[in-house]
């Protein structure tokens, strides 16, 4: 298996040539994020991922996590504890956290880059700090000062980890069905009782304490999503005693075997309210965009790693001759990269990965602007874009990232199917990213049922305006027409939705998935026009990367439009086909 | 996990209502294959698969095969030996084999049905008799009488098993690179020396002997695919002594963990020539169509099993309310089958599976006609169709079958990702079917580079003629126009290929994959028109199945065309885009 190398050139190209993310340092609160600092951080992140996390990825998959029913303890794979310590001691757990609690306060954009690398190098180990990050956000945004002072410093330093306890056996998507109860104690705390499932890092041996963020219902709570509150429940209490929250077992999964996925039993465990009573879901929603964008990045990171492996394989593997005559006459056969059909699998990967990176990082950049830009109008504009881009980044990058890995595996033939090369693990590990943090079908419903409607329905217009503005910066490309056609298709689709879905919500729900795909490939088509233009500029003389870097980018752009444009009319046709063929079935006709 | 139930109604509908396979009994050699007998055999096959093979599928995956380096022995999972014995003692290993050697001489079509069930119930265990079947075919067709008498009876009865030893570390697709040598012994046998990899059932504990069919080179053989010969190499020799062919280890794979995938070391092992010297690849080719169709069936069988599980899950799982109001007002939530986006995932599976079943069984029927029809012209006509349908069945059913399972998994959310439900195993197990017996890219090259050209180029015309003839039987359907549009697109694509690919083979190779997809969905579009018409006839009063069976079929037909027609123009556009965006890359621009 070839070693993972972080794609630093492409990351820096997107950050500094495409997004001009050096501008972040002009924003109060991000003064430290100078271009030099960001470049240095990326280089350090690459070293950590390449030399510490990647080497224990395959062994972590083989060994998996194990559970001791006597002690309720969970053992993570060999080497995970040491690697986690290097990760936390390097300050990576607190990269974007509030400096008041020991964080570095750097832009989220940098964290996206870090997480892309982590998901390439070792998807499973990345889950532990990933969930801590969610807990840090929840506490920072919603807890009172006492809880913040008490829990944030150790969460930020990584000495403790965090979890998000939402799902129960009878409810995943529909959190209104939660039955975990929180009964008030005399001292202002609560006693939590219930069972949570699929809790990432619910138990592990990496940290001395685990801080659970738990959705539960107060005794008098309404029986709906408006009756859910958020609680902080530490594994170890202040006085060093064990809080009665125990792991009841581990899930056995298709992938991410190095990540412990726990059944958690709360047996009257002591917790404290975070945020207001019955407003727990709202607290979750404020973190949701960042979390979902991060899941999209998982799809990208896994795809990047698979691409590297398959590209290396296709350059090295000698098999058959080119149909146009020997290309490697001194060898017994040609490298399989000469074959058009193999190139099809490589070009598809490259066209996805590099476009997706631009799309995701741009969204991360908007996330940072939405948090800290001094101008409230700019913050609002950026937040509008984050709102509508979030389901696209989450679903498109994980769906297409999975297909990209599938192409990597296929290009390698039987080798791809064996554990020796690591691509099959990337496929298994990344499968979950299409499901958690809201399945990709839920993302599509979020787009059509929520994001098109909120804020007086201005988000789709904000999307189209932003995309057209981006296109005006792409002066050295011949693909403006293609991107325009995509944008027009989005407008046509929105017209159909406007005419049909508001009177019949099933029409919107039926159109949701193709609509999300149409929005996503449209965004990709805009970013590819921008990338193509920047590559032309780089080739024209000012670029800091190699000529093949730029010319490869241009060729990937050409292939992107070749494979994408036929999809656009197909999605539009599917949207217009409406709900009929779906709803016509009675349940027993399936 | 719901229990697998063989889809007997749909199988019988395709066999007897659509294909009118009762006509097989009119063909000399198939007199025993009366409709009653075939129905009874299907019922028995269902019982065996449901009650013997399916229950040890998940445990076989978890346990896998194990290897003892001291003895070179391989242990298959618990229960496999007993299940294999029931399988062979039931006569299933010899279902289609020559009665002269103890077989039942029944049509291959029945074997397709059996194998679909096996791949639904327990993909891994099916690999062992599957490879024996290949060995039986090779020996039956190419070995001399002495070898046949000596080896066939025990292979047919299943007392012994067979393997196909082709791949070596340096060659998979390109068998010209084989280095295993066969040196003549004084007694007319040969001594084989070399290493073969990825040998299914190369070693196991199910049978007392293993008969390896091995490709190797004679000392004076030309250094190309024209210098390969086929040999029969038993594990245990006639006199009971151990032939020096040893398993050197097992592959660790993404799936089919219950199937042993062996490195086989031939250390001067004694073997006998099968067929003529240097004609080994030709011997392989005569078995290839049947083997590839069988692999296509694997994609279908795995998809059927996943569909059953996901459908059951979506009917039972209560989560959220229908967007058009509660459908299950007495429950806390509605079953998720009410949601349009969930129905999209179910309808896509049904539209694939039922169309694919008709397409594959029809091809199997042609295979039987090509073998035994008394009229040589009919045999030739049927064989032309088998030739061109084989790459379609192999590649389309495995590619789309995999996507179908992917939809099943996705519809189940987090449950799909856990091992509890079995869908993730079906996804992992079936992944190999897109790779072995020639990767699906190789199937596409077989179509464009071979099947369009052989026999004076008459095969594509034979395909179109047969499809149009099938359409004339579909009088009760409104989808003739759609199928016609697909057929016209195939003709346009063939025109483009004719103009471009013969002068520039890279153009053909670049078009191969979309061309195969276009042929495949076209065949599916014809079969769906036929299925829809037969369903209308059934509803009109003469049918032996339930009304929901027929009306469900009609609704699946409608959904099939909804999702398929947009693809057709996309494939055509992709073909016409030619090789440029693929070949433009220099190797280091990827």
CSV table of C-alpha atoms in Angstrom, one decimal, chain A residues 167-177 198 217 223 251-257 307 311 315 317-324 327 332-333 335 337-341 343-347 350 354 399 402-403 405-407 409-410 412-420 424 427-432 434-435 439-442 444-445 504-507 509-514 547-549 551-553 555-559 562-563 565-566 569-571 573-590, chain B residues 167-177 198 217 223 251-257 307 311 315 317-324 327 332-333 335 337-341 343-347 350 354 399 402-403 405-407 409-410 412-420 424 427-432 434-435 439-442 444-445 504-507 509-514 547-549 551-553 555-559 562-563 565-566 569-571 573-590:
chain,number,residue,atom,x,y,z
A,167,UNK,CA,-30.2,8.2,19.1
A,168,UNK,CA,-32.3,5.7,20.9
A,169,UNK,CA,-33.4,2.2,19.7
A,170,UNK,CA,-36.8,3.6,18.6
A,171,UNK,CA,-35.6,6.9,17.2
A,172,UNK,CA,-32.9,8.2,15.0
A,173,UNK,CA,-34.2,10.8,12.5
A,174,UNK,CA,-37.3,11.4,14.6
A,175,UNK,CA,-36.0,12.7,17.9
A,176,UNK,CA,-39.5,13.5,19.1
A,177,UNK,CA,-39.7,9.8,20.1
A,198,UNK,CA,-24.7,4.4,18.3
A,217,UNK,CA,-37.0,14.8,28.4
A,223,UNK,CA,-44.5,14.9,23.9
A,251,UNK,CA,-22.1,-2.2,17.6
A,252,UNK,CA,-20.6,-4.5,15.0
A,253,UNK,CA,-20.3,-2.5,11.8
A,254,UNK,CA,-19.3,-2.5,8.2
A,255,UNK,CA,-16.5,-0.1,8.8
A,256,UNK,CA,-14.8,2.4,11.2
A,257,UNK,CA,-14.0,-0.5,13.4
A,307,UNK,CA,-7.4,8.1,-5.4
A,311,UNK,CA,-3.3,6.1,-9.2
A,315,UNK,CA,1.0,3.6,-12.9
A,317,UNK,CA,0.7,-2.4,-12.6
A,318,UNK,CA,1.8,-3.9,-15.9
A,319,UNK,CA,-1.0,-5.7,-17.8
A,320,UNK,CA,-1.8,-6.0,-21.5
A,321,UNK,CA,-0.8,-3.5,-24.2
A,322,UNK,CA,-2.3,-0.2,-25.1
A,323,UNK,CA,-4.7,-0.7,-28.0
A,324,UNK,CA,-2.6,1.9,-29.9
A,327,UNK,CA,3.9,2.2,-24.6
A,332,UNK,CA,6.4,-7.4,-20.7
A,333,UNK,CA,3.2,-5.2,-20.8
A,335,UNK,CA,1.1,0.0,-17.2
A,337,UNK,CA,-2.9,3.7,-16.9
A,338,UNK,CA,-2.6,3.6,-20.7
A,339,UNK,CA,-6.1,2.1,-21.1
A,340,UNK,CA,-8.9,4.6,-21.8
A,341,UNK,CA,-11.3,2.8,-19.5
A,343,UNK,CA,-8.3,6.6,-17.3
A,344,UNK,CA,-12.0,7.0,-17.1
A,345,UNK,CA,-11.9,5.7,-13.5
A,346,UNK,CA,-9.0,7.9,-12.6
A,347,UNK,CA,-10.3,11.1,-14.3
A,350,UNK,CA,-9.8,13.6,-9.9
A,354,UNK,CA,-10.6,18.6,-6.7
A,399,UNK,CA,-22.3,10.1,-2.0
A,402,UNK,CA,-18.2,6.8,-2.0
A,403,UNK,CA,-18.5,6.4,-5.8
A,405,UNK,CA,-13.6,5.2,-3.9
A,406,UNK,CA,-15.7,2.6,-5.8
A,407,UNK,CA,-13.9,3.7,-9.0
A,409,UNK,CA,-11.3,-0.1,-6.0
A,410,UNK,CA,-12.6,-1.1,-9.5
A,412,UNK,CA,-7.4,-2.1,-9.1
A,413,UNK,CA,-9.2,-5.3,-10.0
A,414,UNK,CA,-8.8,-8.1,-7.5
A,415,UNK,CA,-6.2,-6.2,-5.6
A,416,UNK,CA,-8.8,-3.6,-4.7
A,417,UNK,CA,-11.0,-6.3,-3.1
A,418,UNK,CA,-8.2,-7.5,-0.8
A,419,UNK,CA,-7.3,-5.9,2.5
A,420,UNK,CA,-3.7,-5.5,1.4
A,424,UNK,CA,-11.8,-1.6,0.5
A,427,UNK,CA,-15.0,2.1,1.1
A,428,UNK,CA,-16.3,0.5,4.2
A,429,UNK,CA,-15.3,3.3,6.6
A,430,UNK,CA,-16.7,6.1,4.5
A,431,UNK,CA,-20.1,4.3,4.0
A,432,UNK,CA,-21.3,5.7,7.3
A,434,UNK,CA,-23.8,9.0,4.0
A,435,UNK,CA,-25.9,8.0,6.9
A,439,UNK,CA,-29.0,10.5,6.2
A,440,UNK,CA,-28.4,12.0,2.7
A,441,UNK,CA,-32.1,11.7,2.1
A,442,UNK,CA,-32.7,13.9,5.2
A,444,UNK,CA,-32.3,16.5,0.6
A,445,UNK,CA,-35.4,17.1,2.6
A,504,UNK,CA,-48.4,19.2,-2.3
A,505,UNK,CA,-45.5,18.5,0.1
A,506,UNK,CA,-45.2,15.0,-1.3
A,507,UNK,CA,-44.1,16.6,-4.6
A,509,UNK,CA,-40.2,15.2,-0.9
A,510,UNK,CA,-40.2,13.3,-4.2
A,511,UNK,CA,-38.1,15.9,-5.9
A,512,UNK,CA,-35.7,16.3,-2.9
A,513,UNK,CA,-32.9,13.9,-3.9
A,514,UNK,CA,-32.6,15.0,-7.6
A,547,UNK,CA,3.1,23.2,-15.1
A,548,UNK,CA,1.6,19.7,-14.8
A,549,UNK,CA,-0.3,20.8,-11.7
A,551,UNK,CA,-2.4,21.6,-17.0
A,552,UNK,CA,-3.7,18.5,-15.1
A,553,UNK,CA,-6.3,20.8,-13.5
A,555,UNK,CA,-7.8,18.5,-18.2
A,556,UNK,CA,-9.8,17.4,-15.1
A,557,UNK,CA,-12.0,20.4,-15.8
A,558,UNK,CA,-12.7,19.2,-19.3
A,559,UNK,CA,-13.6,15.7,-18.0
A,562,UNK,CA,-18.1,15.8,-20.1
A,563,UNK,CA,-19.5,13.6,-17.4
A,565,UNK,CA,-23.6,18.0,-18.3
A,566,UNK,CA,-25.6,15.0,-19.3
A,569,UNK,CA,-30.9,17.4,-17.8
A,570,UNK,CA,-31.5,14.0,-16.2
A,571,UNK,CA,-32.0,15.5,-12.8
A,573,UNK,CA,-36.4,15.5,-15.9
A,574,UNK,CA,-36.5,13.4,-12.7
A,575,UNK,CA,-37.7,16.4,-10.7
A,576,UNK,CA,-40.5,17.2,-13.2
A,577,UNK,CA,-41.5,13.5,-13.2
A,578,UNK,CA,-42.9,14.3,-9.8
A,579,UNK,CA,-44.2,11.9,-7.2
A,580,UNK,CA,-46.5,9.7,-9.3
A,581,UNK,CA,-44.3,6.6,-10.0
A,582,UNK,CA,-43.3,6.6,-6.3
A,583,UNK,CA,-46.6,7.1,-4.6
A,584,UNK,CA,-48.5,4.9,-7.0
A,585,UNK,CA,-47.4,1.8,-5.2
A,586,UNK,CA,-49.5,0.4,-2.4
A,587,UNK,CA,-47.3,-0.9,0.3
A,588,UNK,CA,-47.9,-4.5,-0.7
A,589,UNK,CA,-47.2,-3.8,-4.4
A,590,UNK,CA,-43.4,-3.4,-3.6
B,167,UNK,CA,-4.3,-15.9,-12.1
B,168,UNK,CA,-0.7,-15.4,-11.1
B,169,UNK,CA,0.9,-12.5,-9.1
B,170,UNK,CA,2.0,-10.8,-12.3
B,171,UNK,CA,-1.1,-11.6,-14.4
B,172,UNK,CA,-4.8,-11.4,-14.1
B,173,UNK,CA,-6.4,-9.9,-17.2
B,174,UNK,CA,-3.3,-10.5,-19.3
B,175,UNK,CA,-2.9,-14.3,-19.2
B,176,UNK,CA,-0.1,-14.1,-21.8
B,177,UNK,CA,2.2,-13.3,-18.9
B,198,UNK,CA,-6.9,-15.9,-5.9
B,217,UNK,CA,3.1,-23.2,-20.4
B,223,UNK,CA,5.6,-16.4,-25.3
B,251,UNK,CA,-6.3,-13.8,0.9
B,252,UNK,CA,-7.9,-11.3,3.3
B,253,UNK,CA,-10.8,-9.8,1.5
B,254,UNK,CA,-13.6,-7.2,1.7
B,255,UNK,CA,-16.2,-10.0,1.5
B,256,UNK,CA,-17.0,-13.6,0.7
B,257,UNK,CA,-15.1,-14.5,3.8
B,307,UNK,CA,-34.3,-5.9,-1.2
B,311,UNK,CA,-38.5,-3.7,2.3
B,315,UNK,CA,-42.5,-1.5,6.4
B,317,UNK,CA,-39.6,0.9,11.1
B,318,UNK,CA,-41.7,3.7,12.6
B,319,UNK,CA,-40.1,7.2,12.3
B,320,UNK,CA,-41.6,10.6,11.6
B,321,UNK,CA,-44.9,11.3,9.9
B,322,UNK,CA,-45.9,11.3,6.3
B,323,UNK,CA,-45.7,14.9,4.9
B,324,UNK,CA,-49.3,14.4,3.8
B,327,UNK,CA,-50.8,7.3,7.9
B,332,UNK,CA,-46.2,7.1,17.6
B,333,UNK,CA,-45.0,7.6,14.0
B,335,UNK,CA,-43.6,3.4,8.9
B,337,UNK,CA,-42.2,3.3,3.6
B,338,UNK,CA,-44.7,6.3,3.5
B,339,UNK,CA,-41.9,8.7,2.6
B,340,UNK,CA,-41.3,9.4,-1.2
B,341,UNK,CA,-37.6,9.4,-0.8
B,343,UNK,CA,-40.0,4.7,-1.9
B,344,UNK,CA,-37.5,6.0,-4.4
B,345,UNK,CA,-34.9,3.6,-2.9
B,346,UNK,CA,-37.3,0.7,-2.9
B,347,UNK,CA,-38.7,1.3,-6.4
B,350,UNK,CA,-37.6,-3.5,-7.7
B,354,UNK,CA,-37.3,-7.8,-11.8
B,399,UNK,CA,-22.8,-3.1,-11.3
B,402,UNK,CA,-24.3,-3.5,-6.2
B,403,UNK,CA,-26.1,-0.1,-6.5
B,405,UNK,CA,-27.9,-3.2,-2.5
B,406,UNK,CA,-26.5,0.2,-1.8
B,407,UNK,CA,-30.0,1.6,-1.9
B,409,UNK,CA,-28.5,-0.3,2.9
B,410,UNK,CA,-29.2,3.5,2.7
B,412,UNK,CA,-32.2,1.4,6.5
B,413,UNK,CA,-30.0,4.2,7.9
B,414,UNK,CA,-27.6,3.2,10.7
B,415,UNK,CA,-29.2,-0.2,10.8
B,416,UNK,CA,-27.9,-0.9,7.3
B,417,UNK,CA,-24.4,-0.1,8.4
B,418,UNK,CA,-24.5,-2.7,11.3
B,419,UNK,CA,-23.8,-6.4,10.8
B,420,UNK,CA,-27.1,-7.2,12.5
B,424,UNK,CA,-23.7,-4.7,4.6
B,427,UNK,CA,-22.7,-5.3,-0.3
B,428,UNK,CA,-19.2,-6.6,0.6
B,429,UNK,CA,-19.8,-10.1,-0.7
B,430,UNK,CA,-21.2,-9.0,-4.0
B,431,UNK,CA,-18.4,-6.4,-4.7
B,432,UNK,CA,-16.2,-9.1,-6.1
B,434,UNK,CA,-17.9,-6.8,-10.6
B,435,UNK,CA,-14.2,-7.8,-10.7
B,439,UNK,CA,-13.6,-7.0,-14.6
B,440,UNK,CA,-16.7,-5.1,-15.9
B,441,UNK,CA,-14.3,-2.9,-17.8
B,442,UNK,CA,-13.1,-6.0,-19.6
B,444,UNK,CA,-17.2,-3.6,-22.0
B,445,UNK,CA,-14.0,-4.2,-24.1
B,504,UNK,CA,-8.8,4.4,-33.9
B,505,UNK,CA,-9.2,1.6,-31.4
B,506,UNK,CA,-8.8,4.0,-28.5
B,507,UNK,CA,-12.1,5.5,-29.5
B,509,UNK,CA,-12.0,1.5,-25.8
B,510,UNK,CA,-13.1,5.0,-24.5
B,511,UNK,CA,-16.7,4.3,-25.6
B,512,UNK,CA,-16.7,0.8,-24.2
B,513,UNK,CA,-18.3,1.4,-20.7
B,514,UNK,CA,-21.1,3.7,-21.8
B,547,UNK,CA,-53.6,-8.8,-8.4
B,548,UNK,CA,-50.9,-7.0,-6.4
B,549,UNK,CA,-48.2,-9.1,-8.0
B,551,UNK,CA,-50.2,-4.3,-10.4
B,552,UNK,CA,-46.9,-4.0,-8.6
B,553,UNK,CA,-45.1,-5.1,-11.7
B,555,UNK,CA,-45.9,0.3,-11.2
B,556,UNK,CA,-42.3,-0.9,-11.2
B,557,UNK,CA,-42.3,-0.7,-15.0
B,558,UNK,CA,-43.4,2.9,-14.8
B,559,UNK,CA,-40.7,3.7,-12.4
B,562,UNK,CA,-38.8,7.2,-15.4
B,563,UNK,CA,-35.3,6.6,-14.1
B,565,UNK,CA,-34.9,7.2,-20.1
B,566,UNK,CA,-32.7,10.2,-19.0
B,569,UNK,CA,-29.3,10.2,-23.9
B,570,UNK,CA,-26.5,10.6,-21.4
B,571,UNK,CA,-24.8,7.4,-22.5
B,573,UNK,CA,-23.6,11.8,-25.4
B,574,UNK,CA,-20.7,10.2,-23.5
B,575,UNK,CA,-19.9,7.8,-26.3
B,576,UNK,CA,-19.9,10.7,-28.8
B,577,UNK,CA,-17.6,12.7,-26.5
B,578,UNK,CA,-14.9,10.2,-27.5
B,579,UNK,CA,-11.5,9.6,-26.1
B,580,UNK,CA,-10.3,13.2,-25.9
B,581,UNK,CA,-10.8,14.1,-22.3
B,582,UNK,CA,-9.4,10.7,-21.2
B,583,UNK,CA,-6.3,10.6,-23.4
B,584,UNK,CA,-5.5,14.3,-23.0
B,585,UNK,CA,-3.9,13.6,-19.6
B,586,UNK,CA,-0.2,12.8,-19.5
B,587,UNK,CA,0.4,10.3,-16.8
B,588,UNK,CA,1.8,12.9,-14.3
B,589,UNK,CA,-1.2,15.2,-14.9
B,590,UNK,CA,-3.5,12.8,-13.0
